PDB file of C-alpha atoms in Angstrom:
ATOM      1  CA  MET A  28      13.474  28.167 -36.015  1.00 34.00           C
ATOM      2  CA  ALA A  29      12.302  24.769 -34.728  1.00 40.00           C
ATOM      3  CA  SER A  30      15.706  23.235 -35.334  1.00 37.00           C
ATOM      4  CA  VAL A  31      17.259  25.691 -32.864  1.00 38.00           C
ATOM      5  CA  ALA A  32      15.263  24.171 -29.995  1.00 40.00           C
ATOM      6  CA  ARG A  33      16.239  20.591 -30.800  1.00 42.00           C
ATOM      7  CA  SER A  34      18.815  18.756 -28.784  1.00 43.00           C
ATOM      8  CA  ALA A  35      22.209  17.885 -30.202  1.00 46.00           C
ATOM      9  CA  PRO A  36      22.252  14.835 -32.473  1.00 49.00           C
ATOM     10  CA  LEU A  37      23.018  11.571 -30.797  1.00 46.00           C
ATOM     11  CA  PRO A  38      26.523  10.286 -31.393  1.00 46.00           C
ATOM     12  CA  ASP A  39      25.508   6.838 -32.629  1.00 47.00           C
ATOM     13  CA  GLY A  40      22.142   5.919 -34.150  1.00 41.00           C
ATOM     14  CA  SER A  41      22.517   2.328 -32.956  1.00 41.00           C
ATOM     15  CA  THR A  42      22.196   3.450 -29.350  1.00 45.00           C
ATOM     16  CA  LEU A  43      18.563   4.536 -29.782  1.00 63.00           C
ATOM     17  CA  VAL A  44      15.828   2.554 -28.085  1.00 69.00           C
ATOM     18  CA  ALA A  45      14.460   0.116 -30.632  1.00 66.00           C
ATOM     19  CA  ASP A  46      10.859   0.072 -29.369  1.00 83.00           C
ATOM     20  CA  PRO A  47       9.160   3.486 -29.521  1.00 88.00           C
ATOM     21  CA  GLU A  48       6.137   2.013 -27.694  1.00 92.00           C
ATOM     22  CA  ILE A  49       8.238   1.656 -24.534  1.00 93.00           C
ATOM     23  CA  VAL A  50       9.251   5.319 -24.831  1.00 93.00           C
ATOM     24  CA  GLN A  51       5.593   6.301 -25.271  1.00 94.00           C
ATOM     25  CA  ARG A  52       4.496   4.175 -22.269  1.00 95.00           C
ATOM     26  CA  SER A  53       7.281   5.753 -20.223  1.00 96.00           C
ATOM     27  CA  ARG A  54       6.211   9.240 -21.260  1.00 96.00           C
ATOM     28  CA  SER A  55       2.605   8.435 -20.298  1.00 96.00           C
ATOM     29  CA  LEU A  56       3.673   7.068 -16.925  1.00 98.00           C
ATOM     30  CA  ILE A  57       5.871  10.057 -16.034  1.00 98.00           C
ATOM     31  CA  LYS A  58       3.026  12.403 -17.001  1.00 98.00           C
ATOM     32  CA  LYS A  59       0.685  10.391 -14.763  1.00 98.00           C
ATOM     33  CA  ILE A  60       3.223  10.591 -11.930  1.00 98.00           C
ATOM     34  CA  LEU A  61       3.614  14.347 -12.347  1.00 98.00           C
ATOM     35  CA  LEU A  62      -0.168  14.805 -12.350  1.00 98.00           C
ATOM     36  CA  SER A  63      -0.476  12.604  -9.219  1.00 97.00           C
ATOM     37  CA  ILE A  64       2.103  14.486  -7.143  1.00 98.00           C
ATOM     38  CA  PRO A  65      -0.188  17.421  -6.205  1.00 97.00           C
ATOM     39  CA  ASP A  66      -2.946  15.012  -5.057  1.00 96.00           C
ATOM     40  CA  ALA A  67      -0.462  12.932  -3.060  1.00 97.00           C
ATOM     41  CA  HIS A  68       0.918  16.121  -1.501  1.00 97.00           C
ATOM     42  CA  LYS A  69      -2.539  17.412  -0.623  1.00 96.00           C
ATOM     43  CA  SER A  70      -3.551  14.068   0.886  1.00 95.00           C
ATOM     44  CA  CYS A  71      -0.629  13.655   3.277  1.00 95.00           C
ATOM     45  CA  ILE A  72       0.825  17.123   3.999  1.00 96.00           C
ATOM     46  CA  TYR A  73      -1.280  19.099   6.453  1.00 95.00           C
ATOM     47  CA  ILE A  74       1.219  21.821   7.445  1.00 94.00           C
ATOM     48  CA  GLU A  75      -0.106  24.831   5.522  1.00 93.00           C
ATOM     49  CA  THR A  76       3.282  26.481   4.969  1.00 94.00           C
ATOM     50  CA  LEU A  77       4.573  23.451   3.023  1.00 95.00           C
ATOM     51  CA  LYS A  78       3.398  24.189  -0.502  1.00 95.00           C
ATOM     52  CA  LEU A  79       4.425  22.153  -3.531  1.00 94.00           C
ATOM     53  CA  ASN A  80       5.285  24.991  -5.922  1.00 91.00           C
ATOM     54  CA  SER A  81       6.748  27.564  -3.554  1.00 92.00           C
ATOM     55  CA  SER A  82       9.953  29.546  -3.707  1.00 91.00           C
ATOM     56  CA  GLU A  83      10.237  28.828   0.020  1.00 90.00           C
ATOM     57  CA  ASN A  84      11.136  25.199  -0.756  1.00 92.00           C
ATOM     58  CA  GLU A  85      14.709  26.218  -1.584  1.00 89.00           C
ATOM     59  CA  LYS A  86      15.134  27.378   2.015  1.00 91.00           C
ATOM     60  CA  LEU A  87      14.522  23.832   3.259  1.00 93.00           C
ATOM     61  CA  GLY A  88      17.766  22.465   1.768  1.00 91.00           C
ATOM     62  CA  VAL A  89      19.550  22.296   5.109  1.00 92.00           C
ATOM     63  CA  MET A  90      16.599  20.505   6.646  1.00 93.00           C
ATOM     64  CA  ALA A  91      16.630  17.989   3.755  1.00 95.00           C
ATOM     65  CA  SER A  92      20.273  17.300   4.524  1.00 94.00           C
ATOM     66  CA  ASN A  93      19.597  16.975   8.266  1.00 94.00           C
ATOM     67  CA  ILE A  94      16.716  14.549   7.645  1.00 96.00           C
ATOM     68  CA  GLY A  95      18.899  12.512   5.279  1.00 95.00           C
ATOM     69  CA  ILE A  96      17.236  13.101   1.904  1.00 96.00           C
ATOM     70  CA  PRO A  97      19.875  12.531  -0.780  1.00 95.00           C
ATOM     71  CA  PRO A  98      19.762  14.615  -3.955  1.00 95.00           C
ATOM     72  CA  ALA A  99      18.376  13.096  -7.148  1.00 95.00           C
ATOM     73  CA  PRO A 100      20.807  12.080  -9.894  1.00 95.00           C
ATOM     74  CA  VAL A 101      21.424  14.779 -12.491  1.00 95.00           C
ATOM     75  CA  LEU A 102      19.870  14.233 -15.923  1.00 94.00           C
ATOM     76  CA  LYS A 103      21.260  16.061 -18.942  1.00 91.00           C
ATOM     77  CA  ASN A 104      20.615  16.176 -22.665  1.00 88.00           C
ATOM     78  CA  LEU A 105      22.156  13.259 -24.522  1.00 87.00           C
ATOM     79  CA  SER A 106      25.604  13.958 -25.893  1.00 88.00           C
ATOM     80  CA  GLU A 107      28.993  12.322 -26.441  1.00 89.00           C
ATOM     81  CA  THR A 108      29.658  12.578 -22.698  1.00 91.00           C
ATOM     82  CA  PHE A 109      26.114  11.846 -21.433  1.00 92.00           C
ATOM     83  CA  THR A 110      25.081   8.703 -23.282  1.00 90.00           C
ATOM     84  CA  LEU A 111      21.677   7.109 -23.584  1.00 90.00           C
ATOM     85  CA  GLU A 112      22.821   4.317 -21.272  1.00 90.00           C
ATOM     86  CA  THR A 113      23.930   6.826 -18.634  1.00 92.00           C
ATOM     87  CA  GLY A 114      20.663   8.736 -18.943  1.00 94.00           C
ATOM     88  CA  LEU A 115      18.551   5.606 -18.569  1.00 93.00           C
ATOM     89  CA  GLU A 116      20.635   4.384 -15.611  1.00 92.00           C
ATOM     90  CA  ARG A 117      20.238   7.736 -13.845  1.00 94.00           C
ATOM     91  CA  MET A 118      16.508   7.807 -14.544  1.00 95.00           C
ATOM     92  CA  SER A 119      16.169   4.356 -13.014  1.00 94.00           C
ATOM     93  CA  GLU A 120      18.344   5.284 -10.007  1.00 93.00           C
ATOM     94  CA  GLY A 121      16.452   8.524  -9.394  1.00 96.00           C
ATOM     95  CA  LEU A 122      13.036   6.929  -9.607  1.00 96.00           C
ATOM     96  CA  GLN A 123      14.113   4.112  -7.279  1.00 95.00           C
ATOM     97  CA  LEU A 124      15.533   6.678  -4.848  1.00 96.00           C
ATOM     98  CA  HIS A 125      12.211   8.528  -4.702  1.00 97.00           C
ATOM     99  CA  ARG A 126      10.278   5.294  -4.309  1.00 96.00           C
ATOM    100  CA  ALA A 127      12.567   4.340  -1.408  1.00 95.00           C
ATOM    101  CA  LEU A 128      12.154   7.780   0.177  1.00 96.00           C
ATOM    102  CA  LEU A 129       8.364   7.495  -0.036  1.00 96.00           C
ATOM    103  CA  THR A 130       8.547   3.987   1.436  1.00 94.00           C
ATOM    104  CA  SER A 131      10.681   5.282   4.291  1.00 94.00           C
ATOM    105  CA  VAL A 132       8.444   8.217   5.174  1.00 96.00           C
ATOM    106  CA  SER A 133       5.046   6.523   4.599  1.00 95.00           C
ATOM    107  CA  PRO A 134       4.750   4.867   8.040  1.00 94.00           C
ATOM    108  CA  SER A 135       4.939   8.340   9.613  1.00 94.00           C
ATOM    109  CA  LEU A 136       2.111   9.750   7.481  1.00 94.00           C
ATOM    110  CA  GLU A 137      -1.576   9.530   8.280  1.00 90.00           C
ATOM    111  CA  ASN A 138      -3.068   9.214   4.784  1.00 90.00           C
ATOM    112  CA  ILE A 139      -0.896   7.191   2.420  1.00 93.00           C
ATOM    113  CA  ASP A 140      -3.336   5.934  -0.247  1.00 95.00           C
ATOM    114  CA  LYS A 141      -2.246   8.492  -2.862  1.00 96.00           C
ATOM    115  CA  VAL A 142       1.402   7.989  -1.918  1.00 96.00           C
ATOM    116  CA  ALA A 143       1.019   4.219  -2.390  1.00 96.00           C
ATOM    117  CA  GLU A 144      -0.524   4.791  -5.842  1.00 97.00           C
ATOM    118  CA  LEU A 145       2.384   7.079  -6.710  1.00 97.00           C
ATOM    119  CA  GLN A 146       4.873   4.418  -5.593  1.00 96.00           C
ATOM    120  CA  ALA A 147       3.149   1.829  -7.809  1.00 97.00           C
ATOM    121  CA  ASP A 148       3.381   4.165 -10.821  1.00 98.00           C
ATOM    122  CA  ILE A 149       7.064   4.821 -10.088  1.00 97.00           C
ATOM    123  CA  LYS A 150       7.678   1.067  -9.948  1.00 95.00           C
ATOM    124  CA  ASP A 151       5.925   0.625 -13.320  1.00 96.00           C
ATOM    125  CA  LEU A 152       8.025   3.403 -14.848  1.00 97.00           C
ATOM    126  CA  VAL A 153      11.251   1.849 -13.532  1.00 95.00           C
ATOM    127  CA  ILE A 154      10.259  -1.390 -15.274  1.00 93.00           C
ATOM    128  CA  GLN A 155       9.824   0.494 -18.577  1.00 95.00           C
ATOM    129  CA  ILE A 156      13.125   2.367 -18.143  1.00 94.00           C
ATOM    130  CA  ASN A 157      14.882  -0.931 -17.430  1.00 91.00           C
ATOM    131  CA  LYS A 158      13.373  -2.422 -20.610  1.00 91.00           C
ATOM    132  CA  MET A 159      14.919   0.441 -22.576  1.00 92.00           C
ATOM    133  CA  LEU A 160      18.195  -0.087 -20.733  1.00 90.00           C
ATOM    134  CA  TYR A 161      18.072  -3.757 -21.730  1.00 88.00           C
ATOM    135  CA  GLN A 162      17.663  -2.738 -25.386  1.00 87.00           C
ATOM    136  CA  VAL A 163      20.659  -0.417 -25.145  1.00 86.00           C
ATOM    137  CA  LYS A 164      22.945  -2.733 -23.157  1.00 81.00           C
ATOM    138  CA  GLY A 165      21.809  -6.022 -24.645  1.00 78.00           C
ATOM    139  CA  GLU A 166      21.833  -7.647 -21.229  1.00 71.00           C
ATOM    140  CA  THR A 167      19.190  -8.194 -18.605  1.00 68.00           C
ATOM    141  CA  VAL A 168      18.783  -5.408 -16.091  1.00 67.00           C
ATOM    142  CA  VAL A 169      17.821  -6.800 -12.710  1.00 65.00           C
ATOM    143  CA  GLN A 170      14.916  -4.937 -11.163  1.00 62.00           C
ATOM    144  CA  PRO A 171      16.355  -4.132  -7.738  1.00 62.00           C
ATOM    145  CA  THR A 172      14.153  -3.576  -4.766  1.00 64.00           C
ATOM    146  CA  PRO A 173      14.617  -0.016  -3.592  1.00 63.00           C
ATOM    147  CA  THR A 174      17.438   0.280  -1.106  1.00 72.00           C
ATOM    148  CA  PRO A 175      15.908   1.481   2.149  1.00 77.00           C
ATOM    149  CA  VAL A 176      16.729   5.065   2.982  1.00 87.00           C
ATOM    150  CA  ALA A 177      17.188   5.743   6.682  1.00 90.00           C
ATOM    151  CA  LEU A 178      15.600   9.121   7.295  1.00 94.00           C
ATOM    152  CA  ARG A 179      16.117  10.929  10.573  1.00 94.00           C
ATOM    153  CA  LEU A 180      12.538  11.669  11.562  1.00 94.00           C
ATOM    154  CA  ALA A 181      12.357  12.917  15.134  1.00 92.00           C
ATOM    155  CA  GLY A 182       8.634  13.576  14.972  1.00 93.00           C
ATOM    156  CA  LYS A 183       5.583  14.350  12.862  1.00 94.00           C
ATOM    157  CA  PHE A 184       6.948  17.717  11.735  1.00 94.00           C
ATOM    158  CA  GLU A 185      10.103  16.135  10.278  1.00 95.00           C
ATOM    159  CA  ALA A 186       7.967  13.425   8.634  1.00 96.00           C
ATOM    160  CA  GLN A 187       5.807  16.104   7.016  1.00 96.00           C
ATOM    161  CA  VAL A 188       8.874  18.002   5.809  1.00 96.00           C
ATOM    162  CA  ALA A 189      10.483  14.787   4.520  1.00 97.00           C
ATOM    163  CA  ALA A 190       7.356  13.806   2.574  1.00 97.00           C
ATOM    164  CA  HIS A 191       7.017  17.360   1.250  1.00 97.00           C
ATOM    165  CA  LEU A 192      10.650  17.600   0.133  1.00 97.00           C
ATOM    166  CA  THR A 193      10.535  14.145  -1.448  1.00 97.00           C
ATOM    167  CA  LEU A 194       7.492  15.119  -3.508  1.00 98.00           C
ATOM    168  CA  VAL A 195       9.044  18.466  -4.465  1.00 97.00           C
ATOM    169  CA  GLN A 196      12.264  16.730  -5.538  1.00 97.00           C
ATOM    170  CA  LEU A 197      10.335  13.995  -7.381  1.00 98.00           C
ATOM    171  CA  GLN A 198       8.400  16.673  -9.260  1.00 98.00           C
ATOM    172  CA  SER A 199      11.595  18.391 -10.356  1.00 97.00           C
ATOM    173  CA  PHE A 200      13.251  15.091 -11.287  1.00 98.00           C
ATOM    174  CA  GLY A 201      10.107  14.077 -13.153  1.00 98.00           C
ATOM    175  CA  HIS A 202      10.326  17.175 -15.337  1.00 97.00           C
ATOM    176  CA  ASP A 203      13.915  16.215 -16.193  1.00 97.00           C
ATOM    177  CA  VAL A 204      12.747  12.688 -17.068  1.00 97.00           C
ATOM    178  CA  VAL A 205      10.075  14.180 -19.363  1.00 96.00           C
ATOM    179  CA  ARG A 206      12.715  16.234 -21.188  1.00 94.00           C
ATOM    180  CA  LEU A 207      15.015  13.240 -21.671  1.00 93.00           C
ATOM    181  CA  LEU A 208      12.185  10.972 -22.840  1.00 93.00           C
ATOM    182  CA  ARG A 209      11.003  13.672 -25.239  1.00 91.00           C
ATOM    183  CA  CYS A 210      14.528  13.733 -26.670  1.00 86.00           C
ATOM    184  CA  LEU A 211      14.395   9.939 -27.145  1.00 82.00           C
ATOM    185  CA  ASP A 212      11.008  10.183 -28.780  1.00 76.00           C
ATOM    186  CA  GLN A 213      12.211  12.861 -31.222  1.00 66.00           C
ATOM    187  CA  SER A 214      15.371  10.902 -31.936  1.00 55.00           C
ATOM    188  CA  GLY A 215      13.288   7.870 -32.807  1.00 50.00           C
ATOM    189  CA  GLU A 216      11.057   9.996 -35.076  1.00 51.00           C
ATOM    190  CA  GLU A 217      14.108  11.468 -36.808  1.00 49.00           C
ATOM    191  CA  GLU A 218      15.556   7.999 -37.369  1.00 46.00           C
ATOM    192  CA  THR A 219      12.353   6.697 -38.985  1.00 44.00           C
ATOM    193  CA  GLU A 220      12.052   9.804 -41.178  1.00 45.00           C
ATOM    194  CA  SER A 221      15.533   9.357 -42.685  1.00 42.00           C
TER     195      SER A 221
END
């Protein structure tokens, strides 16, 4: 029964991340980020109708587009068509996107301490992801500074919505990162068992 829930085998064992400690550190960091999101949300979002885990968030899609919040990259299970390298690149891109979004909206928020801590954790996770990418590619991955995202914030309400939607999207993306890292962790365990 447990084998039914496992992801498809990776196409090439040589593409696995060689250092399981980096995978474990990455898993710890993404868990820390996911646990920090509710506190960051509570500390900087004061509009009561903007709730982190609400079905109403889906209705704010048009507003996200109007404000200029780009969607996060899509993460999938590893396969022949979605390689480890692609997954790691998208993780890095998505985390950098969310860090840039938080950087862009922070000046419009009143209490940014928790948001700043979240940004630092995201930066640390990007470093770990890039280390794994280096192991896969065999070449140095330059740690880019987040590309600034120009959000259209007409006032405090838009800033609140932008921060809210960024945290909601980061939470969802973070869950996808957890799933992909779990797959890497299991793949590494399977490789050492055989």
